[in-house]
PDB file of C-alpha atoms in Angstrom:
ATOM      1  CA  MET A 676      22.634   7.147  -8.271  1.00  0.00           C
ATOM      2  CA  LYS A 677      23.601   6.098 -12.645  1.00  0.00           C
ATOM      3  CA  GLU A 678      19.823   5.735 -14.925  1.00  0.00           C
ATOM      4  CA  HIS A 679      20.652   2.111 -14.851  1.00  0.00           C
ATOM      5  CA  THR A 680      20.164   1.443 -10.769  1.00  0.00           C
ATOM      6  CA  MET A 681      16.666   3.841 -11.003  1.00  0.00           C
ATOM      7  CA  ARG A 682      15.524   1.291 -13.778  1.00  0.00           C
ATOM      8  CA  GLU A 683      16.099  -1.831 -12.165  1.00  0.00           C
ATOM      9  CA  LYS A 684      15.287  -0.115  -8.059  1.00  0.00           C
ATOM     10  CA  VAL A 685      11.173   0.447 -10.065  1.00  0.00           C
ATOM     11  CA  LYS A 686      12.049  -2.959 -11.898  1.00  0.00           C
ATOM     12  CA  ASN A 687      12.236  -4.575  -8.300  1.00  0.00           C
ATOM     13  CA  SER A 688       9.646  -2.740  -6.641  1.00  0.00           C
ATOM     14  CA  THR A 689       7.115  -3.845  -9.136  1.00  0.00           C
ATOM     15  CA  SER A 690       7.816  -7.369  -8.507  1.00  0.00           C
ATOM     16  CA  GLU A 691       7.711  -7.076  -4.863  1.00  0.00           C
ATOM     17  CA  VAL A 692       4.655  -5.683  -5.084  1.00  0.00           C
ATOM     18  CA  PHE A 693       2.953  -8.069  -7.500  1.00  0.00           C
ATOM     19  CA  GLU A 694       4.775 -11.172  -5.955  1.00  0.00           C
ATOM     20  CA  LYS A 695       3.584 -10.378  -2.788  1.00  0.00           C
ATOM     21  CA  MET A 696      -0.320  -8.490  -3.323  1.00  0.00           C
ATOM     22  CA  PHE A 697      -1.405 -10.036  -7.088  1.00  0.00           C
ATOM     23  CA  TYR A 698       0.266 -13.521  -6.678  1.00  0.00           C
ATOM     24  CA  LEU A 699       1.896 -12.722  -9.956  1.00  0.00           C
ATOM     25  CA  TYR A 700       5.938 -13.348 -11.346  1.00  0.00           C
ATOM     26  CA  ILE A 701       6.824 -11.046 -13.604  1.00  0.00           C
ATOM     27  CA  GLU A 702       9.467 -10.558 -16.054  1.00  0.00           C
ATOM     28  CA  GLU A 703      10.935  -8.007 -18.262  1.00  0.00           C
ATOM     29  CA  ASN A 704      10.968  -7.978 -21.939  1.00  0.00           C
ATOM     30  CA  GLU A 705      11.130  -6.662 -25.087  1.00  0.00           C
ATOM     31  CA  GLU A 706       7.810  -3.934 -25.662  1.00  0.00           C
ATOM     32  CA  THR A 707       4.705  -5.202 -27.939  1.00  0.00           C
ATOM     33  CA  VAL A 708       1.931  -3.874 -28.871  1.00  0.00           C
ATOM     34  CA  GLN A 709      -0.766  -4.661 -26.583  1.00  0.00           C
ATOM     35  CA  PRO A 710      -3.927  -2.722 -25.782  1.00  0.00           C
ATOM     36  CA  PHE A 711      -3.691  -1.309 -22.696  1.00  0.00           C
ATOM     37  CA  VAL A 712      -7.234  -0.358 -21.452  1.00  0.00           C
ATOM     38  CA  ILE A 713      -6.891   1.634 -18.066  1.00  0.00           C
ATOM     39  CA  ALA A 714      -3.783   3.131 -16.517  1.00  0.00           C
ATOM     40  CA  SER A 715      -3.143   4.611 -13.086  1.00  0.00           C
ATOM     41  CA  SER A 716      -0.422   7.711 -12.201  1.00  0.00           C
ATOM     42  CA  ILE A 717       0.376   8.559  -9.109  1.00  0.00           C
ATOM     43  CA  ARG A 718       2.686  11.825  -8.242  1.00  0.00           C
ATOM     44  CA  PHE A 719       5.448  12.142  -5.826  1.00  0.00           C
ATOM     45  CA  ALA A 720       7.785  15.147  -4.378  1.00  0.00           C
ATOM     46  CA  GLY A 721      10.472  15.782  -2.255  1.00  0.00           C
ATOM     47  CA  PRO A 722      13.864  16.932  -3.820  1.00  0.00           C
ATOM     48  CA  TRP A 723      13.260  16.025  -6.800  1.00  0.00           C
ATOM     49  CA  ALA A 724       9.452  15.523  -8.062  1.00  0.00           C
ATOM     50  CA  GLY A 725       8.650  12.745 -10.763  1.00  0.00           C
ATOM     51  CA  SER A 726       5.685  10.846 -11.642  1.00  0.00           C
ATOM     52  CA  VAL A 727       4.836   6.160 -11.875  1.00  0.00           C
ATOM     53  CA  THR A 728       2.556   5.617 -13.972  1.00  0.00           C
ATOM     54  CA  MET A 729       1.313   1.889 -14.812  1.00  0.00           C
ATOM     55  CA  GLN A 730      -0.845   0.479 -17.940  1.00  0.00           C
ATOM     56  CA  PHE A 731      -2.504  -2.984 -17.545  1.00  0.00           C
ATOM     57  CA  THR A 732      -4.541  -5.403 -19.971  1.00  0.00           C
ATOM     58  CA  ASP A 733      -7.719  -6.647 -19.657  1.00  0.00           C
ATOM     59  CA  ASP A 734      -6.390  -9.806 -18.126  1.00  0.00           C
ATOM     60  CA  LEU A 735      -3.957  -8.483 -16.069  1.00  0.00           C
ATOM     61  CA  ILE A 736      -6.912  -5.892 -14.188  1.00  0.00           C
ATOM     62  CA  GLN A 737      -8.800  -8.454 -14.718  1.00  0.00           C
ATOM     63  CA  ALA A 738      -5.935 -11.313 -12.658  1.00  0.00           C
ATOM     64  CA  MET A 739      -4.816  -8.808 -10.068  1.00  0.00           C
ATOM     65  CA  VAL A 740      -7.978  -8.188  -8.823  1.00  0.00           C
ATOM     66  CA  ARG A 741      -9.053 -11.924  -9.010  1.00  0.00           C
ATOM     67  CA  ASN A 742      -5.670 -13.149  -7.210  1.00  0.00           C
ATOM     68  CA  MET A 743      -5.910  -9.407  -4.534  1.00  0.00           C
ATOM     69  CA  LEU A 744      -9.720 -10.632  -3.343  1.00  0.00           C
ATOM     70  CA  GLY A 745     -10.104 -13.692  -3.635  1.00  0.00           C
ATOM     71  CA  ILE A 746     -12.532 -14.047  -6.346  1.00  0.00           C
ATOM     72  CA  GLU A 747     -12.403 -17.621  -9.062  1.00  0.00           C
ATOM     73  CA  ASP A 748     -15.581 -16.630 -10.605  1.00  0.00           C
ATOM     74  CA  GLY A 749     -18.225 -14.079 -12.182  1.00  0.00           C
ATOM     75  CA  ALA A 750     -17.433 -10.519 -13.985  1.00  0.00           C
ATOM     76  CA  VAL A 751     -14.446  -8.187 -12.215  1.00  0.00           C
ATOM     77  CA  GLY A 752     -16.455  -4.285 -11.771  1.00  0.00           C
ATOM     78  CA  GLN A 753     -14.958  -1.752 -13.600  1.00  0.00           C
ATOM     79  CA  GLN A 754     -14.752  -0.130 -10.158  1.00  0.00           C
ATOM     80  CA  GLU A 755     -12.707  -3.624  -8.967  1.00  0.00           C
ATOM     81  CA  ARG A 756     -10.782  -2.354 -11.925  1.00  0.00           C
ATOM     82  CA  ALA A 757     -10.040   0.735 -10.886  1.00  0.00           C
ATOM     83  CA  ASP A 758      -9.200   0.835  -7.534  1.00  0.00           C
ATOM     84  CA  CYS A 759      -6.817  -1.718  -8.107  1.00  0.00           C
ATOM     85  CA  ALA A 760      -4.997  -0.406 -10.832  1.00  0.00           C
ATOM     86  CA  ARG A 761      -4.760   3.417  -8.489  1.00  0.00           C
ATOM     87  CA  GLU A 762      -3.869   1.204  -5.090  1.00  0.00           C
ATOM     88  CA  ALA A 763      -1.002  -0.720  -7.250  1.00  0.00           C
ATOM     89  CA  VAL A 764       0.874   1.975  -8.525  1.00  0.00           C
ATOM     90  CA  ASN A 765       0.581   3.462  -5.140  1.00  0.00           C
ATOM     91  CA  MET A 766       2.188   0.289  -3.706  1.00  0.00           C
ATOM     92  CA  VAL A 767       5.534   0.887  -6.138  1.00  0.00           C
ATOM     93  CA  CYS A 768       5.314   4.452  -6.081  1.00  0.00           C
ATOM     94  CA  GLY A 769       5.567   3.587  -2.144  1.00  0.00           C
ATOM     95  CA  ASN A 770       8.496   0.676  -2.655  1.00  0.00           C
ATOM     96  CA  PHE A 771      10.136   3.012  -4.817  1.00  0.00           C
ATOM     97  CA  LEU A 772      10.871   5.697  -3.337  1.00  0.00           C
ATOM     98  CA  ALA A 773      11.511   3.904   0.083  1.00  0.00           C
ATOM     99  CA  ASN A 774      13.680   1.823  -1.849  1.00  0.00           C
ATOM    100  CA  LEU A 775      15.366   5.053  -2.721  1.00  0.00           C
ATOM    101  CA  GLU A 776      19.128   5.569  -0.963  1.00  0.00           C
ATOM    102  CA  GLY A 777      19.477   8.058   1.128  1.00  0.00           C
ATOM    103  CA  THR A 778      16.845  10.113   4.243  1.00  0.00           C
ATOM    104  CA  ASP A 779      15.382  12.128   1.782  1.00  0.00           C
ATOM    105  CA  HIS A 780      11.605  12.319   2.648  1.00  0.00           C
ATOM    106  CA  PHE A 781       9.589  12.078  -0.573  1.00  0.00           C
ATOM    107  CA  ASP A 782       5.460  13.301  -0.122  1.00  0.00           C
ATOM    108  CA  LEU A 783       3.435  10.664  -1.955  1.00  0.00           C
ATOM    109  CA  GLY A 784       0.289  12.553  -3.948  1.00  0.00           C
ATOM    110  CA  ILE A 785      -3.194  10.347  -4.293  1.00  0.00           C
ATOM    111  CA  PRO A 786      -2.887   7.409  -6.940  1.00  0.00           C
ATOM    112  CA  GLN A 787      -5.901   8.684  -9.849  1.00  0.00           C
ATOM    113  CA  ILE A 788      -7.288   6.982 -13.139  1.00  0.00           C
ATOM    114  CA  VAL A 789      -5.483   8.568 -16.115  1.00  0.00           C
ATOM    115  CA  PRO A 790      -5.905   8.509 -19.729  1.00  0.00           C
ATOM    116  CA  GLN A 791      -3.530   6.445 -21.105  1.00  0.00           C
ATOM    117  CA  PRO A 792      -0.282   8.716 -20.913  1.00  0.00           C
ATOM    118  CA  ASP A 793       1.313  10.570 -23.900  1.00  0.00           C
ATOM    119  CA  GLU A 794       4.719   9.421 -25.578  1.00  0.00           C
ATOM    120  CA  ARG A 795       6.967  11.934 -24.562  1.00  0.00           C
ATOM    121  CA  SER A 796       7.413  15.313 -23.017  1.00  0.00           C
ATOM    122  CA  ALA A 797       9.950  18.119 -23.318  1.00  0.00           C
ATOM    123  CA  LEU A 798      10.012  18.366 -19.354  1.00  0.00           C
ATOM    124  CA  THR A 799      10.627  15.180 -18.192  1.00  0.00           C
ATOM    125  CA  ALA A 800      13.304  12.086 -18.634  1.00  0.00           C
ATOM    126  CA  THR A 801      11.979   8.530 -17.850  1.00  0.00           C
ATOM    127  CA  GLU A 802      12.238   5.024 -17.691  1.00  0.00           C
ATOM    128  CA  ARG A 803       9.582   3.010 -19.192  1.00  0.00           C
ATOM    129  CA  LEU A 804       9.632  -0.914 -18.523  1.00  0.00           C
ATOM    130  CA  PHE A 805       7.397  -3.274 -20.519  1.00  0.00           C
ATOM    131  CA  PHE A 806       6.386  -6.738 -18.037  1.00  0.00           C
ATOM    132  CA  LYS A 807       5.098 -10.015 -18.636  1.00  0.00           C
ATOM    133  CA  THR A 808       3.233 -12.143 -16.793  1.00  0.00           C
ATOM    134  CA  ASP A 809       0.683 -15.537 -16.463  1.00  0.00           C
ATOM    135  CA  GLY A 810      -2.250 -12.592 -16.596  1.00  0.00           C
ATOM    136  CA  GLY A 811      -1.048 -10.379 -19.080  1.00  0.00           C
ATOM    137  CA  CYS A 812       1.493  -7.467 -19.576  1.00  0.00           C
ATOM    138  CA  LEU A 813       2.037  -4.348 -18.061  1.00  0.00           C
ATOM    139  CA  ARG A 814       4.338  -1.084 -18.915  1.00  0.00           C
ATOM    140  CA  VAL A 815       5.821   1.024 -16.113  1.00  0.00           C
ATOM    141  CA  ILE A 816       6.416   4.876 -16.052  1.00  0.00           C
ATOM    142  CA  LEU A 817       8.875   6.416 -13.877  1.00  0.00           C
ATOM    143  CA  ALA A 818       9.172  10.043 -15.344  1.00  0.00           C
ATOM    144  CA  TYR A 819      11.546  12.591 -13.645  1.00  0.00           C
ATOM    145  CA  PRO A 820      13.741  16.288 -14.266  1.00  0.00           C
ATOM    146  CA  VAL A 821      15.134  16.056 -17.106  1.00  0.00           C
ATOM    147  CA  ASP A 822      18.273  18.233 -15.248  1.00  0.00           C
ATOM    148  CA  LEU A 823      18.305  14.894 -12.763  1.00  0.00           C
ATOM    149  CA  TRP A 824      18.254  12.705 -15.786  1.00  0.00           C
ATOM    150  CA  GLU A 825      21.574  14.188 -16.823  1.00  0.00           C
ATOM    151  CA  ASP A 826      22.782  13.866 -13.692  1.00  0.00           C
ATOM    152  CA  PHE A 827      22.404   9.678 -13.734  1.00  0.00           C
ATOM    153  CA  ALA A 828      24.259  10.076 -17.555  1.00  0.00           C
ATOM    154  CA  SER A 829      26.693  12.119 -16.787  1.00  0.00           C
TER     155      SER A 829
ATOM    156  CA  MET B  42     -11.245 -14.090  22.412  1.00  0.00           C
ATOM    157  CA  SER B  43     -13.073 -11.900  19.957  1.00  0.00           C
ATOM    158  CA  PHE B  44     -12.466  -8.325  18.453  1.00  0.00           C
ATOM    159  CA  ASN B  45     -14.542  -5.372  16.676  1.00  0.00           C
ATOM    160  CA  VAL B  46     -11.714  -4.394  14.342  1.00  0.00           C
ATOM    161  CA  LEU B  47     -11.520  -1.017  12.585  1.00  0.00           C
ATOM    162  CA  ILE B  48     -10.003  -0.885   9.173  1.00  0.00           C
ATOM    163  CA  VAL B  49      -9.242   2.703   7.454  1.00  0.00           C
ATOM    164  CA  ASP B  50      -7.896   2.825   3.842  1.00  0.00           C
ATOM    165  CA  ASP B  51      -8.881   4.950   1.077  1.00  0.00           C
ATOM    166  CA  SER B  52      -8.810   1.640  -1.490  1.00  0.00           C
ATOM    167  CA  ASN B  53     -11.972  -0.885  -1.492  1.00  0.00           C
ATOM    168  CA  SER B  54      -9.311  -3.516  -2.581  1.00  0.00           C
ATOM    169  CA  MET B  55      -7.520  -3.281  -0.159  1.00  0.00           C
ATOM    170  CA  ARG B  56      -9.418  -2.892   3.074  1.00  0.00           C
ATOM    171  CA  SER B  57     -10.908  -6.617   1.498  1.00  0.00           C
ATOM    172  CA  VAL B  58      -7.240  -8.342   1.131  1.00  0.00           C
ATOM    173  CA  ILE B  59      -6.883  -6.437   5.037  1.00  0.00           C
ATOM    174  CA  LYS B  60     -10.293  -7.845   6.442  1.00  0.00           C
ATOM    175  CA  LYS B  61      -9.510 -11.864   4.844  1.00  0.00           C
ATOM    176  CA  VAL B  62      -5.606 -11.159   6.444  1.00  0.00           C
ATOM    177  CA  VAL B  63      -7.147 -10.865  10.231  1.00  0.00           C
ATOM    178  CA  SER B  64      -9.444 -13.758   9.430  1.00  0.00           C
ATOM    179  CA  MET B  65      -7.120 -16.064   8.398  1.00  0.00           C
ATOM    180  CA  SER B  66      -5.277 -15.112  11.125  1.00  0.00           C
ATOM    181  CA  GLY B  67      -7.070 -16.404  13.931  1.00  0.00           C
ATOM    182  CA  PHE B  68      -8.317 -13.633  15.564  1.00  0.00           C
ATOM    183  CA  LYS B  69     -12.145 -13.897  15.716  1.00  0.00           C
ATOM    184  CA  MET B  70     -13.727 -10.825  14.858  1.00  0.00           C
ATOM    185  CA  ASP B  71     -16.873  -9.599  16.530  1.00  0.00           C
ATOM    186  CA  GLY B  72     -17.740  -7.052  14.484  1.00  0.00           C
ATOM    187  CA  CYS B  73     -14.845  -5.679  10.885  1.00  0.00           C
ATOM    188  CA  TYR B  74     -16.026  -2.472  10.128  1.00  0.00           C
ATOM    189  CA  GLU B  75     -14.225   0.036   7.257  1.00  0.00           C
ATOM    190  CA  ALA B  76     -13.738   3.978   6.265  1.00  0.00           C
ATOM    191  CA  GLY B  77     -12.163   5.634   4.166  1.00  0.00           C
ATOM    192  CA  ASN B  78     -10.322   8.099   5.161  1.00  0.00           C
ATOM    193  CA  GLY B  79      -9.757   9.429   9.056  1.00  0.00           C
ATOM    194  CA  ARG B  80     -12.911  11.832   8.992  1.00  0.00           C
ATOM    195  CA  GLU B  81     -14.764   8.734   8.057  1.00  0.00           C
ATOM    196  CA  ALA B  82     -13.294   6.317  10.674  1.00  0.00           C
ATOM    197  CA  LEU B  83     -13.617   8.830  13.878  1.00  0.00           C
ATOM    198  CA  GLU B  84     -17.831   9.047  12.978  1.00  0.00           C
ATOM    199  CA  VAL B  85     -17.280   5.042  12.794  1.00  0.00           C
ATOM    200  CA  LEU B  86     -15.451   5.573  16.504  1.00  0.00           C
ATOM    201  CA  GLY B  87     -18.083   7.857  17.515  1.00  0.00           C
ATOM    202  CA  ARG B  88     -20.888   4.966  17.426  1.00  0.00           C
ATOM    203  CA  GLN B  89     -19.011   2.063  17.627  1.00  0.00           C
ATOM    204  CA  TRP B  90     -15.795   0.611  20.226  1.00  0.00           C
ATOM    205  CA  VAL B  91     -13.121  -1.505  18.237  1.00  0.00           C
ATOM    206  CA  ASP B  92     -10.755  -2.496  20.507  1.00  0.00           C
ATOM    207  CA  VAL B  93      -8.198  -2.206  17.054  1.00  0.00           C
ATOM    208  CA  ILE B  94      -7.661   0.371  14.136  1.00  0.00           C
ATOM    209  CA  ILE B  95      -5.584  -0.574  11.017  1.00  0.00           C
ATOM    210  CA  SER B  96      -4.945   2.641   8.645  1.00  0.00           C
ATOM    211  CA  ASP B  97      -3.426   3.469   6.292  1.00  0.00           C
ATOM    212  CA  ILE B  98      -1.304   6.452   5.920  1.00  0.00           C
ATOM    213  CA  ASN B  99      -2.101   8.075   2.595  1.00  0.00           C
ATOM    214  CA  MET B 100      -5.381   9.455   1.965  1.00  0.00           C
ATOM    215  CA  PRO B 101      -7.877  12.279   0.637  1.00  0.00           C
ATOM    216  CA  GLU B 102      -9.866  14.132   3.756  1.00  0.00           C
ATOM    217  CA  MET B 103      -7.927  13.368   6.752  1.00  0.00           C
ATOM    218  CA  ASN B 104      -4.652  10.989   6.426  1.00  0.00           C
ATOM    219  CA  GLY B 105      -3.394   8.524   8.840  1.00  0.00           C
ATOM    220  CA  PHE B 106      -1.540  11.166  10.544  1.00  0.00           C
ATOM    221  CA  GLU B 107      -4.132  13.852  10.774  1.00  0.00           C
ATOM    222  CA  PHE B 108      -5.981  10.702  12.155  1.00  0.00           C
ATOM    223  CA  LEU B 109      -3.407   9.511  14.923  1.00  0.00           C
ATOM    224  CA  GLN B 110      -2.832  13.252  16.208  1.00  0.00           C
ATOM    225  CA  ALA B 111      -6.901  13.494  16.234  1.00  0.00           C
ATOM    226  CA  LEU B 112      -7.256  10.302  18.842  1.00  0.00           C
ATOM    227  CA  GLU B 113      -4.407  11.359  20.580  1.00  0.00           C
ATOM    228  CA  ARG B 114      -6.360  14.421  21.293  1.00  0.00           C
ATOM    229  CA  ASP B 115      -9.107  12.123  22.600  1.00  0.00           C
ATOM    230  CA  PHE B 116      -8.576  10.962  26.214  1.00  0.00           C
ATOM    231  CA  ILE B 117     -10.834   7.246  25.495  1.00  0.00           C
ATOM    232  CA  LEU B 118     -10.114   7.149  21.632  1.00  0.00           C
ATOM    233  CA  LYS B 119      -6.460   7.988  22.555  1.00  0.00           C
ATOM    234  CA  ASN B 120      -6.609   3.625  24.254  1.00  0.00           C
ATOM    235  CA  ILE B 121      -7.179   2.505  21.198  1.00  0.00           C
ATOM    236  CA  PRO B 122      -3.995   0.533  19.480  1.00  0.00           C
ATOM    237  CA  VAL B 123      -3.333   1.546  16.364  1.00  0.00           C
ATOM    238  CA  ILE B 124      -1.492  -0.258  13.549  1.00  0.00           C
ATOM    239  CA  VAL B 125      -0.351   1.806  10.893  1.00  0.00           C
ATOM    240  CA  ILE B 126      -0.619  -0.426   6.854  1.00  0.00           C
ATOM    241  CA  SER B 127       1.485   1.596   4.449  1.00  0.00           C
ATOM    242  CA  THR B 128       3.212   2.112   1.054  1.00  0.00           C
ATOM    243  CA  GLU B 129       5.588   5.537   3.182  1.00  0.00           C
ATOM    244  CA  SER B 130       7.660   3.175   4.544  1.00  0.00           C
ATOM    245  CA  ARG B 131      10.553   5.256   5.010  1.00  0.00           C
ATOM    246  CA  GLU B 132      12.635   5.472   8.627  1.00  0.00           C
ATOM    247  CA  ASP B 133      11.016   8.848   9.382  1.00  0.00           C
ATOM    248  CA  ARG B 134       7.361   7.978   8.700  1.00  0.00           C
ATOM    249  CA  ILE B 135       7.989   4.741  10.665  1.00  0.00           C
ATOM    250  CA  ASN B 136       9.264   7.302  13.457  1.00  0.00           C
ATOM    251  CA  LYS B 137       6.588   9.830  13.295  1.00  0.00           C
ATOM    252  CA  SER B 138       3.933   7.302  12.653  1.00  0.00           C
ATOM    253  CA  PHE B 139       5.258   5.999  16.948  1.00  0.00           C
ATOM    254  CA  GLU B 140       5.404   9.750  18.070  1.00  0.00           C
ATOM    255  CA  LEU B 141       2.291  10.081  17.042  1.00  0.00           C
ATOM    256  CA  GLY B 142       0.768   6.790  18.916  1.00  0.00           C
ATOM    257  CA  ALA B 143       1.089   4.429  16.958  1.00  0.00           C
ATOM    258  CA  LYS B 144       1.904   0.790  17.970  1.00  0.00           C
ATOM    259  CA  GLY B 145       3.342  -0.636  15.220  1.00  0.00           C
ATOM    260  CA  PHE B 146       3.587  -0.027  11.368  1.00  0.00           C
ATOM    261  CA  ILE B 147       2.817  -3.022   8.141  1.00  0.00           C
ATOM    262  CA  LYS B 148       4.873  -2.394   4.586  1.00  0.00           C
ATOM    263  CA  LYS B 149       2.547  -2.165   1.838  1.00  0.00           C
ATOM    264  CA  PRO B 150       3.549  -4.612   0.192  1.00  0.00           C
ATOM    265  CA  PHE B 151       3.123  -7.178   2.469  1.00  0.00           C
ATOM    266  CA  LYS B 152       2.282 -11.338   3.175  1.00  0.00           C
ATOM    267  CA  PRO B 153      -0.334 -12.245   5.428  1.00  0.00           C
ATOM    268  CA  GLU B 154       2.223 -13.980   7.986  1.00  0.00           C
ATOM    269  CA  GLU B 155       3.874 -10.083   8.681  1.00  0.00           C
ATOM    270  CA  VAL B 156      -0.451  -8.464   9.416  1.00  0.00           C
ATOM    271  CA  LYS B 157      -0.889 -11.694  11.934  1.00  0.00           C
ATOM    272  CA  LYS B 158       2.783 -10.905  13.498  1.00  0.00           C
ATOM    273  CA  ILE B 159       2.075  -7.389  13.908  1.00  0.00           C
ATOM    274  CA  LEU B 160      -1.606  -8.224  15.338  1.00  0.00           C
ATOM    275  CA  HIS B 161      -0.055 -10.496  18.093  1.00  0.00           C
ATOM    276  CA  GLU B 162       2.358  -7.969  19.239  1.00  0.00           C
ATOM    277  CA  VAL B 163      -0.135  -5.257  19.512  1.00  0.00           C
ATOM    278  CA  LEU B 164      -2.551  -7.293  20.509  1.00  0.00           C
ATOM    279  CA  GLY B 165      -1.006  -9.541  23.483  1.00  0.00           C
ATOM    280  CA  VAL B 166      -2.365 -12.767  22.074  1.00  0.00           C
ATOM    281  CA  ASN B 167      -1.329 -16.044  20.296  1.00  0.00           C
ATOM    282  CA  ASP B 168      -2.755 -17.825  17.982  1.00  0.00           C
ATOM    283  CA  GLU B 169      -5.704 -19.405  19.405  1.00  0.00           C
ATOM    284  CA  GLY B 170      -7.119 -15.911  20.458  1.00  0.00           C
ATOM    285  CA  THR B 171      -5.725 -15.567  24.194  1.00  0.00           C
ATOM    286  CA  TYR B 172      -3.998 -12.753  25.571  1.00  0.00           C
ATOM    287  CA  ASP B 173      -0.175 -14.278  25.927  1.00  0.00           C
ATOM    288  CA  ALA B 174       1.193 -14.778  30.058  1.00  0.00           C
ATOM    289  CA  GLY B 175       4.050 -12.132  30.908  1.00  0.00           C
ATOM    290  CA  GLU B 176       6.740 -14.723  31.136  1.00  0.00           C
ATOM    291  CA  GLY B 177       6.780 -16.602  34.670  1.00  0.00           C
ATOM    292  CA  GLU B 178       3.143 -16.099  34.523  1.00  0.00           C
ATOM    293  CA  GLU B 179      -0.350 -17.694  34.269  1.00  0.00           C
ATOM    294  CA  LEU B 180      -3.854 -16.495  33.988  1.00  0.00           C
ATOM    295  CA  ASP B 181      -5.764 -18.219  36.288  1.00  0.00           C
ATOM    296  CA  PHE B 182      -9.938 -16.721  36.252  1.00  0.00           C
TER     297      PHE B 182
END
């Protein structure tokens, strides 16, 4: 699988989750300075290990909660935001792994709310995708082993 | 015809969504019970009879596969149809769910119609919430 294919699969997985569960259409965009207020992450292990992390702007996470739960008015609580962020990363990661070629099995961890992720890691390669929606912005970061990245790039 | 439903998922939001989708599917819910993992679900089942269980796989404490195994070991609980609803939709995971006794599988993310279709298939009911008669048969009471 080539690097661009990996990126495309992350994009398609994110798009499907946002359309079906949050009724939001995402569009890949140039990354801009956006204040992300919440981040969720999930690890996976199998033939290779990695993680998917998602960062959400305040307006987006609120729109996701409202659309998912059918809430029209009223405040969206911290608990609902965290729950929604965890579920989103769980679905995007599960969908991404299911769409990988082959029949290799991956185990998913439990999705967690995490501090805003560091920009770089020496141990992992990353695919970083920035999306805009009608409801706000998000960033999706797929981290995977450096040697795998070398395989993809070669 | 009304049903008691047990929804097992560690996400409050997802439980709310599933509950909403089930009620929109034309099913009359007599009771809707919720649990955050397999262990909590077994506690609910110790107090309450349900007609169908909708369960996630990836949950803390007792995951969906362990929950299915626990149901299979119980001669009463094993008769309750279980629909697995999960992000882990690779073929081996789906097959494992069915091997452990699940009667249906729904992939997350899902459309409401997909949940409705599987519920109808598993429970054998139609849009009116009544039982489907088999081909060439009529239910005559």
